[in-house]
Structure formats: structure tokens, C-alpha cells
Coordinates of C-alpha atoms and ligand atoms in Angstrom, one line a residue:
X117 CA 22.5 -2.5 22.3
X118 CA 23.5 -5.8 23.7
X119 CA 25.0 -8.8 21.9
X120 CA 24.5 -12.4 22.9
X121 CA 28.2 -13.0 23.4
X122 CA 30.3 -11.0 25.8
X123 CA 31.6 -7.6 24.8
X124 CA 31.3 -5.9 21.5
X125 CA 29.8 -7.6 18.4
X126 CA 31.9 -10.0 16.4
X127 CA 35.5 -8.8 16.4
X128 CA 36.7 -8.1 12.9
X129 CA 39.1 -10.9 11.9
X130 CA 42.4 -10.0 10.3
X131 CA 41.5 -11.9 7.2
X132 CA 39.3 -10.6 4.5
X133 CA 36.1 -12.2 5.9
X134 CA 34.6 -8.8 6.7
X135 CA 33.5 -5.9 4.7
X136 CA 35.4 -2.7 5.5
X137 CA 32.7 -1.5 7.8
X138 CA 30.9 -3.8 10.2
X139 CA 27.6 -4.8 8.6
X140 CA 24.3 -5.1 10.3
X141 CA 21.4 -7.1 8.7
X142 CA 18.0 -8.1 9.8
X143 CA 14.8 -9.5 8.3
X144 CA 11.2 -9.0 9.3
X145 CA 8.1 -10.9 8.2
X146 CA 5.5 -9.0 6.2
X147 CA 3.0 -9.3 8.9
X148 CA 1.4 -5.9 8.2
X149 CA 1.6 -3.2 10.8
X150 CA 4.1 -4.1 13.5
X151 CA 3.2 -4.4 17.2
X152 CA 4.9 -3.0 20.3
X153 CA 6.9 -6.3 20.7
X154 CA 8.3 -5.9 17.2
X155 CA 9.2 -2.3 17.9
X156 CA 10.8 -2.7 21.4
X157 CA 12.4 -6.0 20.6
X158 CA 13.8 -5.4 17.2
X159 CA 12.8 -2.3 15.1
X160 CA 14.0 0.3 17.7
X161 CA 17.4 -1.4 17.3
X162 CA 17.2 -1.3 13.5
X163 CA 16.8 2.4 13.8
X164 CA 19.6 2.9 16.4
X165 CA 22.1 0.8 14.5
X166 CA 21.7 2.6 11.2
X167 CA 24.3 5.1 12.2
X168 CA 26.6 2.7 13.9
X169 CA 27.0 0.1 11.1
X170 CA 26.4 -0.3 7.4
X171 CA 22.8 -1.5 7.8
X172 CA 20.7 -3.6 5.5
X173 CA 17.1 -4.5 6.3
X174 CA 14.8 -6.8 4.4
X175 CA 11.1 -7.7 4.4
X176 CA 11.2 -11.5 4.2
X177 CA 8.3 -12.4 1.8
X178 CA 9.9 -15.7 0.8
X179 CA 9.9 -16.8 4.5
X180 CA 6.2 -15.6 4.8
X181 CA 5.2 -18.0 2.0
X182 CA 5.6 -20.9 4.5
X183 CA 2.4 -19.7 6.2
X184 CA 0.7 -17.0 4.1
X185 CA -1.0 -18.4 1.0
X186 CA -3.2 -15.5 -0.1
X187 CA -1.3 -13.4 -2.8
X188 CA -3.3 -10.2 -2.2
X189 CA -2.7 -10.4 1.5
X190 CA 1.0 -11.0 1.1
X191 CA 1.3 -8.0 -1.3
X192 CA -0.7 -5.7 1.0
X193 CA 1.2 -6.8 4.2
X194 CA 4.6 -6.3 2.5
X195 CA 3.7 -2.7 1.6
X196 CA 2.3 -2.1 5.1
X197 CA 5.5 -3.4 6.8
X198 CA 7.7 -1.3 4.4
X199 CA 5.7 1.9 5.1
X200 CA 5.7 1.1 8.9
X201 CA 9.5 0.6 9.0
X202 CA 10.0 3.9 7.1
X203 CA 7.5 5.7 9.4
X204 CA 9.2 4.3 12.5
X205 CA 12.6 5.7 11.5
X206 CA 14.4 3.7 8.9
X207 CA 15.9 6.2 6.6
X208 CA 16.8 5.2 3.0
X209 CA 19.7 7.7 3.1
X210 CA 21.2 5.8 6.1
X211 CA 20.3 2.2 5.4
X212 CA 19.3 -0.2 2.7
X213 CA 15.7 -1.5 2.8
X214 CA 14.4 -4.0 0.3
X215 CA 12.1 -7.0 -0.2
X216 CA 13.7 -10.4 0.1
X217 CA 12.4 -11.8 -3.2
X218 CA 13.7 -8.8 -5.1
X219 CA 17.3 -10.2 -4.6
X220 CA 17.0 -13.7 -5.9
X221 CA 20.7 -14.5 -5.2
X222 CA 19.5 -15.5 -1.7
X223 CA 17.6 -18.5 -3.0
X224 CA 20.7 -19.8 -4.7
X225 CA 22.8 -19.4 -1.6
X226 CA 20.1 -21.2 0.3
X227 CA 20.5 -24.3 -1.9
X228 CA 24.3 -24.2 -1.6
X229 CA 23.9 -23.9 2.2
X230 CA 21.4 -26.7 2.3
X231 CA 24.2 -29.0 1.2
X232 CA 26.3 -28.2 4.3
X233 CA 23.4 -28.4 6.8
X234 CA 22.5 -31.7 8.4
X235 CA 18.8 -32.4 8.4
X236 CA 19.0 -33.1 12.2
X237 CA 19.9 -29.5 12.9
X238 CA 16.7 -28.4 11.2
X239 CA 14.4 -31.0 12.7
X240 CA 15.4 -30.0 16.2
X241 CA 14.8 -26.2 15.7
X242 CA 12.2 -25.1 18.2
X243 CA 10.3 -22.9 15.7
X244 CA 9.9 -25.9 13.3
X245 CA 8.4 -28.0 16.1
X246 CA 6.1 -25.1 17.0
X247 CA 5.0 -24.5 13.4
X248 CA 4.3 -28.3 12.9
X249 CA 1.9 -28.0 15.8
X250 CA 0.3 -24.7 14.8
X251 CA -0.3 -25.7 11.1
X252 CA -0.5 -29.5 11.1
X253 CA -2.4 -29.6 7.8
X254 CA 0.4 -27.6 6.1
X255 CA 3.8 -28.9 7.2
X256 CA 5.5 -27.8 4.0
X257 CA 9.2 -28.3 3.2
X258 CA 9.8 -24.5 3.6
X259 CA 9.1 -24.7 7.3
X260 CA 12.0 -27.1 7.7
X261 CA 14.3 -25.2 5.4
X262 CA 13.3 -21.8 6.9
X263 CA 16.5 -21.4 9.0
X264 CA 18.7 -22.2 6.0
X265 CA 17.1 -19.3 4.1
X266 CA 17.6 -17.1 7.1
X267 CA 21.3 -18.0 7.3
X268 CA 21.6 -17.2 3.6
X269 CA 19.9 -13.8 4.2
X270 CA 22.5 -12.8 6.7
X271 CA 25.6 -14.4 5.2
X272 CA 24.9 -13.1 1.7
X273 CA 25.8 -9.7 3.0
X274 CA 28.5 -11.0 5.3
X275 CA 26.7 -9.3 8.2
X276 CA 28.0 -9.8 11.7
X277 CA 25.4 -7.9 13.8
X278 CA 21.8 -9.0 13.6
X279 CA 19.2 -7.1 15.6
X280 CA 16.4 -9.4 16.6
X281 CA 14.1 -10.3 19.5
X282 CA 15.1 -13.1 21.9
X283 CA 12.7 -15.6 20.1
X284 CA 15.2 -15.5 17.2
X285 CA 18.2 -16.7 19.3
X286 CA 17.9 -20.3 18.2
X287 CA 17.8 -19.2 14.5
X288 CA 20.9 -17.1 15.0
X289 CA 22.7 -20.0 16.6
X290 CA 21.8 -22.1 13.6
X291 CA 23.0 -19.4 11.2
X292 CA 26.3 -19.4 13.0
X293 CA 26.6 -23.2 12.8
X294 CA 25.8 -23.1 9.1
X295 CA 28.4 -20.4 8.4
X296 CA 30.9 -22.4 10.4
X297 CA 30.0 -25.6 8.6
X298 CA 30.7 -23.8 5.3
X299 CA 33.9 -22.3 6.5
X300 CA 35.1 -25.7 7.7
X301 CA 34.4 -27.4 4.5
X302 CA 35.5 -24.7 2.0
X303 CA 37.8 -22.4 3.9
X304 CA 37.2 -19.2 5.9
X305 CA 34.6 -17.2 3.9
X306 CA 32.0 -15.9 6.3
X307 CA 31.9 -14.1 9.7
X308 CA 29.7 -15.7 12.3
X309 CA 26.7 -13.5 12.9
X310 CA 25.8 -12.4 16.5
X311 CA 22.4 -11.4 17.7
X312 CA 22.0 -7.9 19.0
X313 CA 19.2 -7.5 21.6
X314 CA 17.5 -4.4 23.0
X315 CA 16.7 -3.8 26.7
X316 CA 13.3 -5.4 26.0
X317 CA 14.2 -8.6 24.1
X318 CA 10.9 -10.3 25.0
X319 CA 7.8 -8.2 25.3
X320 CA 4.8 -10.0 26.8
X321 CA 1.3 -9.7 25.3
X322 CA -1.8 -8.0 26.7
X323 CA -2.6 -11.4 28.4
X324 CA 0.5 -11.0 30.5
X325 CA 1.5 -14.6 30.1
X326 CA 2.6 -15.2 26.5
X327 CA 5.0 -13.3 24.2
X328 CA 3.2 -10.5 22.3
X329 CA 2.4 -12.0 18.9
X330 CA 0.0 -11.3 16.1
X331 CA -0.9 -15.0 15.7
X332 CA -2.0 -15.1 19.4
X333 CA -3.9 -11.8 19.1
X334 CA -2.5 -10.3 22.3
X335 CA -0.8 -7.3 20.7
X336 CA -0.7 -3.5 21.1
X337 CA -0.7 -2.1 17.6
X338 CA 1.4 1.0 17.8
X339 CA 0.3 2.4 14.4
X340 CA -3.4 1.8 14.9
X341 CA -5.8 4.7 15.7
X342 CA -5.7 6.1 19.3
X343 CA -9.0 4.4 20.3
X344 CA -7.6 1.0 19.3
X345 CA -4.3 1.5 21.2
X346 CA -6.2 2.7 24.3
X347 CA -8.6 -0.3 24.2
X348 CA -5.7 -2.7 23.8
X349 CA -3.7 -1.2 26.7
X350 CA -6.8 -1.0 28.9
X351 CA -7.5 -4.7 28.3
X352 CA -4.0 -5.7 29.6
X353 CA -3.9 -8.2 32.5
X354 CA -2.1 -6.6 35.4
X355 CA -0.9 -7.8 38.8
X356 CA -3.1 -10.9 39.5
X357 CA -2.1 -10.8 43.2
X358 CA -3.8 -7.4 43.6
X359 CA -7.4 -8.1 44.2
X360 CA -8.6 -4.8 45.8
X361 CA -7.6 -1.3 44.8
X362 CA -6.1 -0.9 48.3
X363 CA -3.9 -4.0 48.1
X364 CA -0.2 -3.3 47.6
X365 CA 1.0 -4.0 44.0
X366 CA 3.9 -6.1 42.7
X367 CA 5.3 -4.1 39.8
X368 CA 8.0 -6.7 39.1
X369 CA 5.3 -9.2 38.2
X370 CA 3.1 -6.7 36.3
X371 CA 3.5 -6.4 32.5
X372 CA 2.1 -2.8 32.5
X373 CA 4.7 -1.7 35.0
X374 CA 7.4 -3.5 33.1
X375 CA 6.4 -1.7 29.9
X376 CA 6.7 1.7 31.6
X377 CA 10.5 1.0 31.7
X378 CA 10.4 1.8 27.9
X379 CA 8.3 4.9 28.2
X380 CA 10.0 7.3 30.6
X381 CA 12.7 7.6 33.3
X382 CA 10.1 7.8 36.0
X383 CA 9.2 4.2 36.1
X384 CA 10.6 3.7 39.6
X385 CA 8.2 6.4 40.9
X386 CA 5.3 4.7 39.0
X387 CA 6.3 1.3 40.6
X388 CA 6.4 3.0 44.0
X389 CA 2.9 4.3 43.6
X390 CA 1.8 0.7 42.8
X391 CA 3.7 -0.8 45.7
X392 CA 2.1 1.6 48.2
X393 CA -1.3 1.4 46.6
X394 CA -1.2 5.2 46.0
X395 CA -2.1 4.4 42.4
X396 CA -4.3 1.7 41.0
X397 CA -3.7 -0.5 37.9
X398 CA -6.2 1.5 35.9
X399 CA -4.3 4.7 36.5
X400 CA -1.0 3.0 35.5
X401 CA -2.6 1.6 32.3
X402 CA -4.1 4.9 31.4
X403 CA -0.7 6.6 31.7
X404 CA 0.9 3.9 29.6
X405 CA -1.8 4.3 26.9
X406 CA -1.2 8.1 26.8
X407 CA 2.5 7.6 26.5
X408 CA 2.3 5.0 23.7
X409 CA -0.1 7.2 21.8
X410 CA 2.2 10.2 22.2
X411 CA 5.4 8.3 21.4
X412 CA 4.1 7.0 18.0
X413 CA 1.9 10.0 17.0
X414 CA 4.4 11.3 14.4
X415 CA 5.0 7.8 13.1
X416 CA 1.3 7.2 12.7
X417 CA 1.0 10.3 10.6
X418 CA 3.9 9.4 8.5
X419 CA 2.6 5.9 8.0
X420 CA -0.7 7.2 6.7
X421 CA 1.1 9.5 4.3
X422 CA 3.2 6.6 3.0
X423 CA 0.2 4.3 2.6
X424 CA -1.4 7.0 0.6
X425 CA 1.6 7.0 -1.7
X426 CA 2.6 3.4 -2.4
X427 CA 4.7 4.4 -5.4
X428 CA 7.0 6.2 -3.1
X429 CA 7.4 3.1 -0.9
X430 CA 8.0 0.9 -4.0
X431 CA 10.6 3.3 -5.3
X432 CA 12.5 3.1 -2.0
X433 CA 12.3 -0.7 -2.0
X434 CA 13.5 -0.9 -5.7
X435 CA 16.5 1.3 -4.9
X436 CA 17.3 -0.8 -1.9
X437 CA 17.3 -4.0 -3.9
X438 CA 19.6 -2.3 -6.5
X439 CA 22.0 -1.2 -3.8
X440 CA 22.1 -4.7 -2.4
X441 CA 22.8 -6.3 -5.8
X442 CA 26.6 -5.9 -6.1
X443 CA 27.2 -7.2 -2.6
X444 CA 24.9 -10.2 -3.2
X445 CA 26.5 -11.0 -6.6
X446 CA 30.1 -10.7 -5.2
X447 CA 29.3 -13.2 -2.4
X448 CA 27.7 -15.6 -4.9
X449 CA 30.7 -15.4 -7.2
X450 CA 33.0 -16.1 -4.3
X451 CA 30.9 -19.1 -3.0
X452 CA 30.6 -20.7 -6.5
X453 CA 34.4 -20.5 -6.9
X454 CA 35.0 -22.0 -3.5
X455 CA 32.5 -24.8 -4.0
X456 CA 33.9 -25.8 -7.4
X457 CA 31.0 -24.7 -9.6
X458 CA 32.3 -23.8 -13.0
Ligands
AMP715 P1 8.4 -11.4 13.2 O1 7.2 -10.6 13.1 O2 8.2 -12.7 13.8 O3 9.2 -11.4 11.9 O4 9.3 -10.6 14.2 C1 10.0 -9.4 13.8 C2 11.1 -9.1 14.9 O5 10.4 -8.7 16.1 C3 12.0 -10.3 15.2 O6 13.3 -9.8 15.4 C4 11.4 -10.8 16.5 O7 12.3 -11.5 17.3 C5 10.9 -9.5 17.2 N1 9.7 -9.8 18.0 C6 8.5 -10.4 17.7 N2 7.7 -10.5 18.8 C7 8.4 -10.0 19.8 C8 8.1 -9.8 21.2 N3 7.0 -10.2 21.7 N4 9.1 -9.3 22.0 C9 10.3 -8.9 21.5 N5 10.6 -9.1 20.2 C10 9.7 -9.6 19.4
LIG716 N1 12.9 -15.5 11.2 C1 12.8 -14.1 11.4 C2 11.5 -13.8 12.2 O1 10.5 -14.5 12.1 C3 12.8 -13.2 10.2 C4 14.1 -13.3 9.4 C5 14.3 -13.8 8.2 C6 15.4 -12.8 9.9 N2 15.6 -13.7 7.8 C7 16.3 -13.0 8.8 C8 15.8 -12.2 11.0 C9 17.6 -12.7 8.9 C10 17.1 -11.8 11.1 C11 18.0 -12.0 10.1 O2 11.4 -12.8 12.9

């Protein structure tokens, strides 16, 4: 794990800002089955950090309402994401997993934080500008307030480590600024959360030029059936400088070669094969598809089992929300007191 500041994650201050064990928190949108970018950029770290920190993970359905307006789709995708996270290694015995809207304290904290957050900070957020372009007919207020809710998510649990992909760096910076603004006005209350990145903080899509993203449709769906995974991997754009099979390859520019880093210690040998034209791009893609299919075979089975038993998933989510309750309520009580609410 890496953090975006030097050295180890947020040093524990001597004051009582911190819970007794360093807390880790992250949120993920209920976008259905996660893709390879979600996994390599964030979920693999959720799993790894379960044993290192007291870990809390949340499916952010309230955030999703800024773009998803079909109730059945939201419900289905929330279940799918929960089943996927469990299938990929989140263990309810080692972490807390719940649905954001099941802990309503976060919406109260969001309002309280809104009063310490200058509008200009929100207007200059890159994701807000992007969303305004992507959904010009639906620039709802939630899009602007999105990062305030995200700060409330993290800070409600006084988390200091936040595993995310690089595209969340600006949101994390804003969460720190909001926590700092609160601490400056009302006295030291919250630790400043730090992002924790993996070795693959930005995974490019199958087009090789844009970040892997469901909305672009350039994903590799790790929990799909084998044929889909194979088709998606084989459709990947490779080294555009290599016209003929006999041309030497440029693995440092090839997304397929870069992804091999995450699927075996032998990526240097694979790169050598490309450089010397011993192997072709098709061979390298076929090998990658085999490895992705093998790596997620067990998770795919477990995912199917969980989707066949939604009551099991719901029970885990309910227990997670209950486990989070006392922490959330304690923070709200402290904040109300500090802000002068009777
Ligand atoms: P989202 O689906 O936008 O909620 O993303 C869930 C998590 O996956 C966030 O921490 C993102 O930063 C991360 N993520 C999404 N796409 C990518 C990508 N292409 N590469 C690396 N991380 C990603
Ligand atoms: N904005 C994040 C994303 O799109 C999701 C998110 C919501 C989140 N709340 C969070 C991430 C708190 C980390 C911590 O991926």
C-alpha cells in the first residue's frame, strides 16, 4: 500500500482525535459488478487493509442518486456490488460492510459540514466540472455537494486511511480541507484522511487511452463469464507502433503488457518477448485473458452463490450498519456539542 503523503499513513496525534486503532474507510458506487480498474485500483486494497486496520466499507447509494434515477436499477446494482465485494474477499468477520443510506447520520453530518465548506471549493472540483458536461440536462445540487457527503462518510468514522484509485485524489484533498476547516472553527475533532493507493492506481481501459470506466464502456468485467472476459481482453488496443507481427514491441506503451504486472512475477520475460518480436500481441493478450479468468474463477463462483441468496447478503449489510451505528452516533453527539446545537 502507498499513501499520497510521505511515509506511513496519518501519524496518530497525541490528542484524542483518533480511535484506538487506525481506522480505514472507503466507499464505492453501486455500479453493479466491478471491473478490473475498480479491483486493481481500490478493491484489492480494501481486502489487504482488512487485517491491518479497523476497516469500514460502504456502498454509496446516496452518492449514486446524483446520476442513477431508476429505483429498480439502483436496488439491483447495490446488491450486485455487495455480493461482488464479498466474493472478492471482504470478510464480514474482519471488516464492516454496509449501505450508506442505512446509516442516516451521514446526511446530518453532511449538512453540518456544508456550513464550513466554501461554495468555491466545490465549484472548482474536477469531477463536478466533468459531470456538468456529461449530464448537462441534470446538473442537480447533489453533484455540487457530492464531495461534502464524501467527506462526511470518511470523517463520521474518524478514518485516516482511505483506499481509492487515483481519480479520487481531488476528493480526498477536499475531504482533508473540510476536516481542517471544521477543526479550525470548532477545535481539533477530526484526523485528516489520507488516500492509500495500490501499485495500479490508474488502470487504462480496453481502448488503451482512457481510464477504465463503466460509463465509457471500455471495461474488463472480472466477474462476467469466461467468454465475455476473453472477448473484452482480446478487443484491447495494444502497441500502436507495432504494425507487423515481426516489428519489435514497446511494452512500456502497451496497456496489455502493463496489466501483466498485476498477474505474475514473469512480466519482464513477457515484455522481453514483445521487444524482440518473439511473441505477438495476440499471444500476450491470450495469456492475459487466461490469467484474469483463472485469478477470478473462485470469486465468480462465490458471486453466483451470493446472488442466488440475496437474503444472506442483506443480513451481512444489516449487521454492518448496526455495527457502524455507535461510532456514527458518538461522532454526531460530539459534533453537535462542539457546534452549539442544544
Ligand atoms: P467508482 O465506481 O467510481 O465508485 O470507483 C470505485 C473505486 O475504484 C474508486 O476508489 C475509484 O478510484 C477506483 N477506480 C475506478 N476506476 C478505476 C481505474 N480505471 N483505475 C484505478 N482505479 C479505479
Ligand atoms: N466518490 C467515490 C467514487 O466515485 C465514492 C465514495 C463515496 C468514497 N464516499 C467515499 C470513496 C468515501 C472513499 C471514501 O469512487
